[in-house]
Amino acid sequence: MKRIDKERVLLAVAAPVLALAGAFLLTALVLVATGKQPFDAFSIMFDYGLKSDSQVYILNKATGFFLSGLAVAIGFRMNLFNIGVDGQYRLAAFFAAVVGGALTLPGVIQIPLIILVAMLVGAAWAAIAGLLKVYRGVSEVISTIMLNALTGIIISYLLVDDRLGELDKDTNIVATPPLPDSSHFFTIPAGGDLDPVWGFIVVAALAGVGYWFLLGRTRFGFDLRAVGRSESAAQASGVNVKRMVLTSMLLSGAVAGLVGMPTLLNDSHQFSNNFPVGVGFTGIAIALLGRNNPVGIALAALLWAFLERGANRLEFEGYDREIVGVMQGVIVLCVVISYELVRRYGTKRQQQRVGAELAAQARKNDDSQEVTA
């Protein structure tokens, strides 16, 4: 049985703990500077976040956050910065809603078809950035930012009355045709008068297991991580770097296509201008905080949903809603700093350990030579 390296585990846990502690400390200082009591604000957030209806809200909200974090993490493991998850998931949800609203098929066919369309659209949109990087050397950061802007233009052009949208005269909101009842995903009762938990949380969990297995237990995952560590070394060992870059972008885009499915299939059942924006960018922070590990990403997604829920209550209690945005931004900053500090400490400890082992081996060799003499 493989022995667990306790020091390595402690270092892995230390980074997010330091990040959260630093974020809460800095947020407390901001609250004090604005004349507010930090402990009262944190108490309000925790009390409200632990209520039953808040827990349901957090689980539902965290489902999309988790999938967004997975999509970003796939790129991170490849040393790619897919900043276009937001555009990929919105375009995927839009076309999935269009296809789903135009068909009336049995649920066992309709729902998988909608999900498949979303994944294909997300993968195709991400593939553009992958192709530009592989064949033209264009940074994926630049290309995905431009594609995000292009996504908004395409949706704005198509989501109008008499094209792919329908105008609701009562609300003056333009949206895609509503999905038929057969397209509504199952829900999990939460008991009492509480809203149900969205059933797509099951799909998100399966996606997390698939991510763990693919990247940690397959040859493909090993090659992907090898390219992320060193492209030249991976290429020298026979890995097709260009193909791996393109494949990882396709996978990242396909998972990004799932991000909007909890909202589409469990909540809104149509795409409109009110569809959530910014979830893809939230995924970057969640992937960083979760260290690209599916369990860590899940915990980070729950934390982010908890903070958003707390923001609603803080505003009601007279606090500035933006304080939660400050907290989230500080968390990201603290994550970067704490991970770098922990990485440097870990490297120093490893160097000291190797040095001690070499010194011990040298003494052992000297002793054996003296005995022989």
CSV table of C-alpha atoms in Angstrom, one decimal:
chain,number,residue,atom,x,y,z
A,1,MET,CA,0.0,0.0,0.0
A,2,LYS,CA,1.3,3.4,-1.0
A,3,ARG,CA,2.4,5.5,2.0
A,4,ILE,CA,0.8,8.9,2.4
A,5,ASP,CA,3.2,11.8,2.5
A,6,LYS,CA,1.8,13.8,5.4
A,7,GLU,CA,4.0,16.8,4.7
A,8,ARG,CA,2.7,16.9,1.1
A,9,VAL,CA,-0.9,16.7,2.3
A,10,LEU,CA,-0.4,19.5,4.8
A,11,LEU,CA,1.1,21.7,2.1
A,12,ALA,CA,-1.8,21.0,-0.2
A,13,VAL,CA,-4.3,22.0,2.5
A,14,ALA,CA,-2.2,25.0,3.8
A,15,ALA,CA,-2.6,27.0,0.6
A,16,PRO,CA,-6.4,27.3,0.5
A,17,VAL,CA,-6.6,27.7,4.3
A,18,LEU,CA,-4.1,30.5,4.2
A,19,ALA,CA,-6.0,32.1,1.3
A,20,LEU,CA,-9.4,32.0,3.1
A,21,ALA,CA,-7.9,33.2,6.4
A,22,GLY,CA,-6.2,36.1,4.6
A,23,ALA,CA,-9.3,37.0,2.6
A,24,PHE,CA,-11.5,37.1,5.8
A,25,LEU,CA,-8.9,39.2,7.6
A,26,LEU,CA,-8.6,41.7,4.8
A,27,THR,CA,-12.4,41.9,4.4
A,28,ALA,CA,-12.7,42.5,8.1
A,29,LEU,CA,-10.3,45.4,7.8
A,30,VAL,CA,-12.3,46.8,4.9
A,31,LEU,CA,-15.5,46.6,7.0
A,32,VAL,CA,-13.8,48.3,9.9
A,33,ALA,CA,-12.5,51.1,7.6
A,34,THR,CA,-16.1,51.7,6.4
A,35,GLY,CA,-17.4,51.9,10.0
A,36,LYS,CA,-19.0,48.4,10.0
A,37,GLN,CA,-18.7,45.6,12.5
A,38,PRO,CA,-17.0,42.7,10.7
A,39,PHE,CA,-18.0,40.0,13.2
A,40,ASP,CA,-21.7,41.0,12.9
A,41,ALA,CA,-21.5,40.8,9.1
A,42,PHE,CA,-19.8,37.4,9.2
A,43,SER,CA,-22.4,36.2,11.7
A,44,ILE,CA,-25.3,37.3,9.5
A,45,MET,CA,-23.8,35.5,6.5
A,46,PHE,CA,-23.2,32.3,8.4
A,47,ASP,CA,-26.6,32.3,10.1
A,48,TYR,CA,-28.4,32.9,6.8
A,49,GLY,CA,-26.3,30.5,4.9
A,50,LEU,CA,-27.1,27.6,7.2
A,51,LYS,CA,-30.8,28.0,6.8
A,52,SER,CA,-32.6,25.1,4.9
A,53,ASP,CA,-33.7,27.2,2.0
A,54,SER,CA,-30.2,28.7,1.7
A,55,GLN,CA,-28.7,25.3,1.6
A,56,VAL,CA,-30.9,24.4,-1.4
A,57,TYR,CA,-30.0,27.6,-3.1
A,58,ILE,CA,-26.3,27.0,-2.5
A,59,LEU,CA,-26.4,23.5,-3.9
A,60,ASN,CA,-28.3,24.6,-7.0
A,61,LYS,CA,-26.0,27.6,-7.6
A,62,ALA,CA,-22.9,25.6,-6.9
A,63,THR,CA,-23.8,23.0,-9.6
A,64,GLY,CA,-23.1,25.5,-12.4
A,65,PHE,CA,-20.0,26.9,-10.6
A,66,PHE,CA,-18.6,23.4,-10.2
A,67,LEU,CA,-19.0,22.6,-13.9
A,68,SER,CA,-17.4,25.9,-14.8
A,69,GLY,CA,-14.5,25.2,-12.5
A,70,LEU,CA,-14.0,21.8,-14.2
A,71,ALA,CA,-14.0,23.4,-17.6
A,72,VAL,CA,-11.3,25.8,-16.6
A,73,ALA,CA,-9.3,23.2,-14.7
A,74,ILE,CA,-9.0,21.0,-17.8
A,75,GLY,CA,-7.2,23.9,-19.5
A,76,PHE,CA,-5.1,24.6,-16.4
A,77,ARG,CA,-3.8,21.0,-16.3
A,78,MET,CA,-2.6,21.5,-19.8
A,79,ASN,CA,-1.1,24.9,-19.0
A,80,LEU,CA,-3.8,26.6,-21.1
A,81,PHE,CA,-5.8,29.5,-19.9
A,82,ASN,CA,-9.3,29.1,-21.3
A,83,ILE,CA,-10.8,32.4,-20.4
A,84,GLY,CA,-13.6,31.8,-22.9
A,85,VAL,CA,-15.8,29.5,-20.8
A,86,ASP,CA,-18.3,32.2,-20.3
A,87,GLY,CA,-18.9,32.7,-24.0
A,88,GLN,CA,-18.8,29.0,-24.7
A,89,TYR,CA,-21.4,28.1,-22.2
A,90,ARG,CA,-23.8,30.9,-23.1
A,91,LEU,CA,-23.6,30.1,-26.9
A,92,ALA,CA,-24.1,26.4,-26.0
A,93,ALA,CA,-27.1,27.1,-23.8
A,94,PHE,CA,-28.6,29.4,-26.5
A,95,PHE,CA,-28.4,26.8,-29.3
A,96,ALA,CA,-29.4,24.0,-27.0
A,97,ALA,CA,-32.5,26.0,-26.0
A,98,VAL,CA,-33.3,26.7,-29.7
A,99,VAL,CA,-33.1,23.0,-30.6
A,100,GLY,CA,-35.0,21.9,-27.5
A,101,GLY,CA,-37.8,24.5,-28.1
A,102,ALA,CA,-38.2,23.4,-31.7
A,103,LEU,CA,-38.6,19.7,-31.0
A,104,THR,CA,-41.2,17.7,-29.0
A,105,LEU,CA,-39.7,14.3,-28.4
A,106,PRO,CA,-39.9,11.8,-25.5
A,107,GLY,CA,-37.8,13.0,-22.6
A,108,VAL,CA,-35.3,10.0,-22.9
A,109,ILE,CA,-34.4,11.4,-26.3
A,110,GLN,CA,-35.0,15.1,-26.0
A,111,ILE,CA,-32.9,15.7,-22.8
A,112,PRO,CA,-29.8,13.8,-24.0
A,113,LEU,CA,-30.1,15.6,-27.4
A,114,ILE,CA,-30.2,19.0,-25.7
A,115,ILE,CA,-27.2,18.2,-23.6
A,116,LEU,CA,-25.3,16.8,-26.6
A,117,VAL,CA,-26.0,19.9,-28.6
A,118,ALA,CA,-24.7,22.1,-25.8
A,119,MET,CA,-21.5,20.1,-25.5
A,120,LEU,CA,-20.9,20.1,-29.3
A,121,VAL,CA,-21.5,23.8,-29.5
A,122,GLY,CA,-19.2,24.5,-26.5
A,123,ALA,CA,-16.5,22.2,-28.0
A,124,ALA,CA,-16.7,23.8,-31.4
A,125,TRP,CA,-16.5,27.3,-30.1
A,126,ALA,CA,-13.4,26.4,-28.0
A,127,ALA,CA,-11.9,24.5,-30.9
A,128,ILE,CA,-11.5,27.9,-32.7
A,129,ALA,CA,-9.1,29.1,-30.1
A,130,GLY,CA,-7.3,25.7,-30.1
A,131,LEU,CA,-6.8,25.8,-33.9
A,132,LEU,CA,-5.6,29.4,-33.7
A,133,LYS,CA,-3.0,28.4,-31.1
A,134,VAL,CA,-1.8,25.2,-32.8
A,135,TYR,CA,-1.5,26.5,-36.3
A,136,ARG,CA,-1.0,30.3,-35.9
A,137,GLY,CA,0.5,30.5,-32.4
A,138,VAL,CA,-2.3,32.9,-31.2
A,139,SER,CA,-2.5,33.0,-27.4
A,140,GLU,CA,-5.7,31.3,-26.2
A,141,VAL,CA,-6.2,34.2,-23.8
A,142,ILE,CA,-6.5,36.7,-26.6
A,143,SER,CA,-8.6,34.5,-28.9
A,144,THR,CA,-11.0,33.4,-26.2
A,145,ILE,CA,-11.5,37.0,-25.0
A,146,MET,CA,-12.4,38.0,-28.6
A,147,LEU,CA,-14.7,34.9,-28.9
A,148,ASN,CA,-16.5,36.0,-25.7
A,149,ALA,CA,-17.3,39.3,-27.3
A,150,LEU,CA,-18.3,37.6,-30.5
A,151,THR,CA,-20.6,35.3,-28.6
A,152,GLY,CA,-22.6,38.3,-27.3
A,153,ILE,CA,-22.9,39.7,-30.8
A,154,ILE,CA,-24.2,36.5,-32.2
A,155,ILE,CA,-26.7,36.0,-29.5
A,156,SER,CA,-27.9,39.6,-29.7
A,157,TYR,CA,-28.4,39.2,-33.5
A,158,LEU,CA,-30.3,35.9,-33.3
A,159,LEU,CA,-32.2,36.5,-30.1
A,160,VAL,CA,-34.8,38.8,-31.6
A,161,ASP,CA,-38.4,38.5,-32.5
A,162,ASP,CA,-39.0,36.8,-35.9
A,163,ARG,CA,-35.6,35.2,-35.8
A,164,LEU,CA,-34.8,32.6,-33.1
A,165,GLY,CA,-36.5,34.5,-30.3
A,166,GLU,CA,-40.1,35.3,-29.3
A,167,LEU,CA,-41.3,38.5,-27.7
A,168,ASP,CA,-43.4,38.2,-24.6
A,169,LYS,CA,-45.7,41.2,-24.8
A,170,ASP,CA,-46.5,41.1,-21.1
A,171,THR,CA,-42.9,41.5,-20.0
A,172,ASN,CA,-41.2,42.8,-23.2
A,173,ILE,CA,-38.6,40.1,-22.8
A,174,VAL,CA,-37.3,38.3,-25.9
A,175,ALA,CA,-36.5,34.6,-25.3
A,176,THR,CA,-36.3,31.3,-27.2
A,177,PRO,CA,-39.4,29.2,-27.4
A,178,PRO,CA,-40.0,27.4,-24.0
A,179,LEU,CA,-38.9,23.8,-23.7
A,180,PRO,CA,-41.7,21.2,-23.7
A,181,ASP,CA,-42.4,19.5,-20.4
A,182,SER,CA,-40.5,16.4,-21.6
A,183,SER,CA,-37.3,18.5,-21.6
A,184,HIS,CA,-37.6,19.4,-17.9
A,185,PHE,CA,-34.9,17.6,-15.9
A,186,PHE,CA,-35.9,15.8,-12.7
A,187,THR,CA,-35.6,17.4,-9.3
A,188,ILE,CA,-34.8,16.1,-5.8
A,189,PRO,CA,-37.4,17.0,-3.1
A,190,ALA,CA,-35.9,18.9,-0.2
A,191,GLY,CA,-38.9,18.4,2.0
A,192,GLY,CA,-41.5,20.8,3.4
A,193,ASP,CA,-42.1,24.0,1.5
A,194,LEU,CA,-38.5,24.2,0.3
A,195,ASP,CA,-37.6,24.4,-3.4
A,196,PRO,CA,-36.3,21.2,-4.8
A,197,VAL,CA,-32.6,20.5,-5.5
A,198,TRP,CA,-31.9,20.5,-9.2
A,199,GLY,CA,-31.3,17.0,-10.5
A,200,PHE,CA,-28.5,18.2,-12.8
A,201,ILE,CA,-26.3,18.0,-9.7
A,202,VAL,CA,-26.1,14.3,-10.4
A,203,VAL,CA,-24.7,15.0,-13.9
A,204,ALA,CA,-22.2,17.4,-12.3
A,205,ALA,CA,-21.0,14.8,-9.9
A,206,LEU,CA,-20.6,12.3,-12.7
A,207,ALA,CA,-18.6,14.9,-14.7
A,208,GLY,CA,-16.3,15.3,-11.6
A,209,VAL,CA,-15.7,11.6,-11.4
A,210,GLY,CA,-15.0,11.5,-15.2
A,211,TYR,CA,-12.5,14.3,-14.8
A,212,TRP,CA,-10.7,12.6,-12.0
A,213,PHE,CA,-10.6,9.2,-13.9
A,214,LEU,CA,-9.6,10.7,-17.3
A,215,LEU,CA,-6.8,12.9,-16.0
A,216,GLY,CA,-5.6,10.7,-13.1
A,217,ARG,CA,-6.0,7.2,-14.3
A,218,THR,CA,-5.5,7.1,-18.1
A,219,ARG,CA,-2.6,7.4,-20.5
A,220,PHE,CA,-4.4,10.4,-22.1
A,221,GLY,CA,-4.4,12.2,-18.7
A,222,PHE,CA,-0.8,11.4,-18.2
A,223,ASP,CA,0.1,12.8,-21.6
A,224,LEU,CA,-2.0,15.9,-21.0
A,225,ARG,CA,-0.3,16.6,-17.7
A,226,ALA,CA,3.1,15.9,-19.2
A,227,VAL,CA,2.5,18.5,-21.9
A,228,GLY,CA,1.4,21.0,-19.3
A,229,ARG,CA,4.6,20.5,-17.3
A,230,SER,CA,7.0,20.6,-20.3
A,231,GLU,CA,6.0,20.6,-24.0
A,232,SER,CA,9.5,19.9,-25.2
A,233,ALA,CA,10.0,16.9,-22.8
A,234,ALA,CA,6.5,15.5,-23.7
A,235,GLN,CA,7.3,15.9,-27.4
A,236,ALA,CA,10.7,14.1,-27.0
A,237,SER,CA,8.8,11.2,-25.4
A,238,GLY,CA,6.6,10.8,-28.4
A,239,VAL,CA,3.5,12.9,-27.4
A,240,ASN,CA,1.8,14.9,-30.2
A,241,VAL,CA,1.7,18.3,-28.5
A,242,LYS,CA,-0.5,20.0,-31.1
A,243,ARG,CA,-3.1,17.2,-30.9
A,244,MET,CA,-3.1,17.4,-27.1
A,245,VAL,CA,-3.6,21.1,-27.1
A,246,LEU,CA,-6.5,20.9,-29.5
A,247,THR,CA,-8.0,17.9,-27.6
A,248,SER,CA,-7.8,19.6,-24.3
A,249,MET,CA,-9.5,22.7,-25.7
A,250,LEU,CA,-12.3,20.5,-27.1
A,251,LEU,CA,-12.8,18.8,-23.8
A,252,SER,CA,-12.8,22.1,-21.9
A,253,GLY,CA,-15.3,23.6,-24.3
A,254,ALA,CA,-17.5,20.5,-24.1
A,255,VAL,CA,-17.6,20.7,-20.3
A,256,ALA,CA,-18.3,24.4,-20.6
A,257,GLY,CA,-21.3,23.6,-22.7
A,258,LEU,CA,-22.8,21.8,-19.6
A,259,VAL,CA,-22.5,24.9,-17.4
A,260,GLY,CA,-25.8,26.4,-18.5
A,261,MET,CA,-27.7,23.2,-18.5
A,262,PRO,CA,-28.8,23.3,-14.8
A,263,THR,CA,-30.4,26.7,-15.3
A,264,LEU,CA,-31.9,25.8,-18.7
A,265,LEU,CA,-33.3,22.3,-17.9
A,266,ASN,CA,-34.1,22.8,-14.2
A,267,ASP,CA,-35.1,26.4,-13.9
A,268,SER,CA,-35.7,28.8,-16.8
A,269,HIS,CA,-36.6,26.3,-19.5
A,270,GLN,CA,-35.7,28.9,-22.1
A,271,PHE,CA,-32.8,31.3,-23.0
A,272,SER,CA,-33.3,35.0,-22.6
A,273,ASN,CA,-31.2,38.1,-21.9
A,274,ASN,CA,-31.7,37.3,-18.2
A,275,PHE,CA,-29.6,34.1,-18.5
A,276,PRO,CA,-26.7,34.2,-16.0
A,277,VAL,CA,-23.6,36.0,-17.1
A,278,GLY,CA,-20.1,35.7,-15.6
A,279,VAL,CA,-20.3,32.1,-14.4
A,280,GLY,CA,-17.3,31.3,-16.7
A,281,PHE,CA,-15.1,33.9,-15.1
A,282,THR,CA,-16.2,32.6,-11.6
A,283,GLY,CA,-14.9,29.2,-12.7
A,284,ILE,CA,-11.4,30.6,-13.0
A,285,ALA,CA,-11.4,31.6,-9.3
A,286,ILE,CA,-13.0,28.3,-8.3
A,287,ALA,CA,-10.5,26.2,-10.3
A,288,LEU,CA,-7.6,28.2,-8.7
A,289,LEU,CA,-9.0,27.8,-5.2
A,290,GLY,CA,-9.7,24.1,-5.7
A,291,ARG,CA,-6.2,23.5,-7.1
A,292,ASN,CA,-7.7,21.8,-10.2
A,293,ASN,CA,-8.8,18.9,-8.0
A,294,PRO,CA,-12.5,17.8,-8.4
A,295,VAL,CA,-13.1,17.7,-4.6
A,296,GLY,CA,-11.4,21.0,-4.1
A,297,ILE,CA,-13.4,22.5,-7.0
A,298,ALA,CA,-16.6,21.2,-5.4
A,299,LEU,CA,-15.8,22.8,-2.1
A,300,ALA,CA,-14.8,26.1,-3.7
A,301,ALA,CA,-18.1,26.1,-5.7
A,302,LEU,CA,-20.0,25.7,-2.5
A,303,LEU,CA,-18.1,28.5,-0.9
A,304,TRP,CA,-18.7,30.8,-3.8
A,305,ALA,CA,-22.4,30.0,-3.8
A,306,PHE,CA,-22.5,30.6,0.0
A,307,LEU,CA,-20.9,34.0,-0.4
A,308,GLU,CA,-23.4,35.0,-3.1
A,309,ARG,CA,-26.3,33.9,-0.8
A,310,GLY,CA,-24.8,35.8,2.1
A,311,ALA,CA,-24.6,38.9,-0.1
A,312,ASN,CA,-28.4,39.0,-0.4
A,313,ARG,CA,-28.8,39.0,3.4
A,314,LEU,CA,-26.1,41.6,4.0
A,315,GLU,CA,-27.8,44.0,1.7
A,316,PHE,CA,-31.0,43.5,3.5
A,317,GLU,CA,-29.3,44.2,6.8
A,318,GLY,CA,-27.9,47.5,5.7
A,319,TYR,CA,-24.4,46.4,4.5
A,320,ASP,CA,-23.1,47.1,1.1
A,321,ARG,CA,-23.7,44.2,-1.2
A,322,GLU,CA,-20.3,44.9,-2.9
A,323,ILE,CA,-18.5,43.7,0.3
A,324,VAL,CA,-19.0,40.1,-0.9
A,325,GLY,CA,-17.5,41.1,-4.3
A,326,VAL,CA,-14.5,42.5,-2.4
A,327,MET,CA,-14.3,39.3,-0.4
A,328,GLN,CA,-14.3,37.2,-3.6
A,329,GLY,CA,-11.7,39.3,-5.3
A,330,VAL,CA,-9.5,39.2,-2.2
A,331,ILE,CA,-9.8,35.4,-2.1
A,332,VAL,CA,-8.5,35.2,-5.6
A,333,LEU,CA,-5.6,37.5,-4.8
A,334,CYS,CA,-4.8,35.5,-1.6
A,335,VAL,CA,-5.0,32.2,-3.5
A,336,VAL,CA,-2.3,33.3,-5.9
A,337,ILE,CA,-0.1,34.7,-3.1
A,338,SER,CA,-0.6,31.8,-0.7
A,339,TYR,CA,0.0,29.1,-3.4
A,340,GLU,CA,3.2,30.8,-4.4
A,341,LEU,CA,4.4,31.0,-0.8
A,342,VAL,CA,3.5,27.4,-0.1
A,343,ARG,CA,5.2,26.3,-3.4
A,344,ARG,CA,8.4,28.1,-2.5
A,345,TYR,CA,8.3,26.6,1.0
A,346,GLY,CA,7.7,23.1,-0.4
A,347,THR,CA,10.5,23.5,-2.9
A,348,LYS,CA,12.9,24.6,-0.1
A,349,ARG,CA,11.8,21.7,2.1
A,350,GLN,CA,12.4,19.3,-0.8
A,351,GLN,CA,15.8,20.7,-1.4
A,352,GLN,CA,16.7,20.4,2.3
A,353,ARG,CA,15.4,16.8,2.3
A,354,VAL,CA,17.4,15.8,-0.8
A,355,GLY,CA,20.5,17.5,0.6
A,356,ALA,CA,20.2,15.7,3.9
A,357,GLU,CA,19.7,12.3,2.1
A,358,LEU,CA,22.8,13.0,0.0
A,359,ALA,CA,24.8,14.0,3.0
A,360,ALA,CA,23.7,10.8,4.9
A,361,GLN,CA,24.6,8.7,1.9
A,362,ALA,CA,28.0,10.3,1.7
A,363,ARG,CA,28.7,9.6,5.4
A,364,LYS,CA,27.6,6.1,4.9
A,365,ASN,CA,30.0,5.6,2.0
A,366,ASP,CA,32.9,7.1,4.0
A,367,ASP,CA,32.2,4.8,6.9
A,368,SER,CA,32.1,1.7,4.6
A,369,GLN,CA,35.4,2.8,3.0
A,370,GLU,CA,37.0,3.2,6.5
A,371,VAL,CA,35.8,-0.3,7.5
A,372,THR,CA,37.2,-1.8,4.3
A,373,ALA,CA,40.5,-0.1,4.8
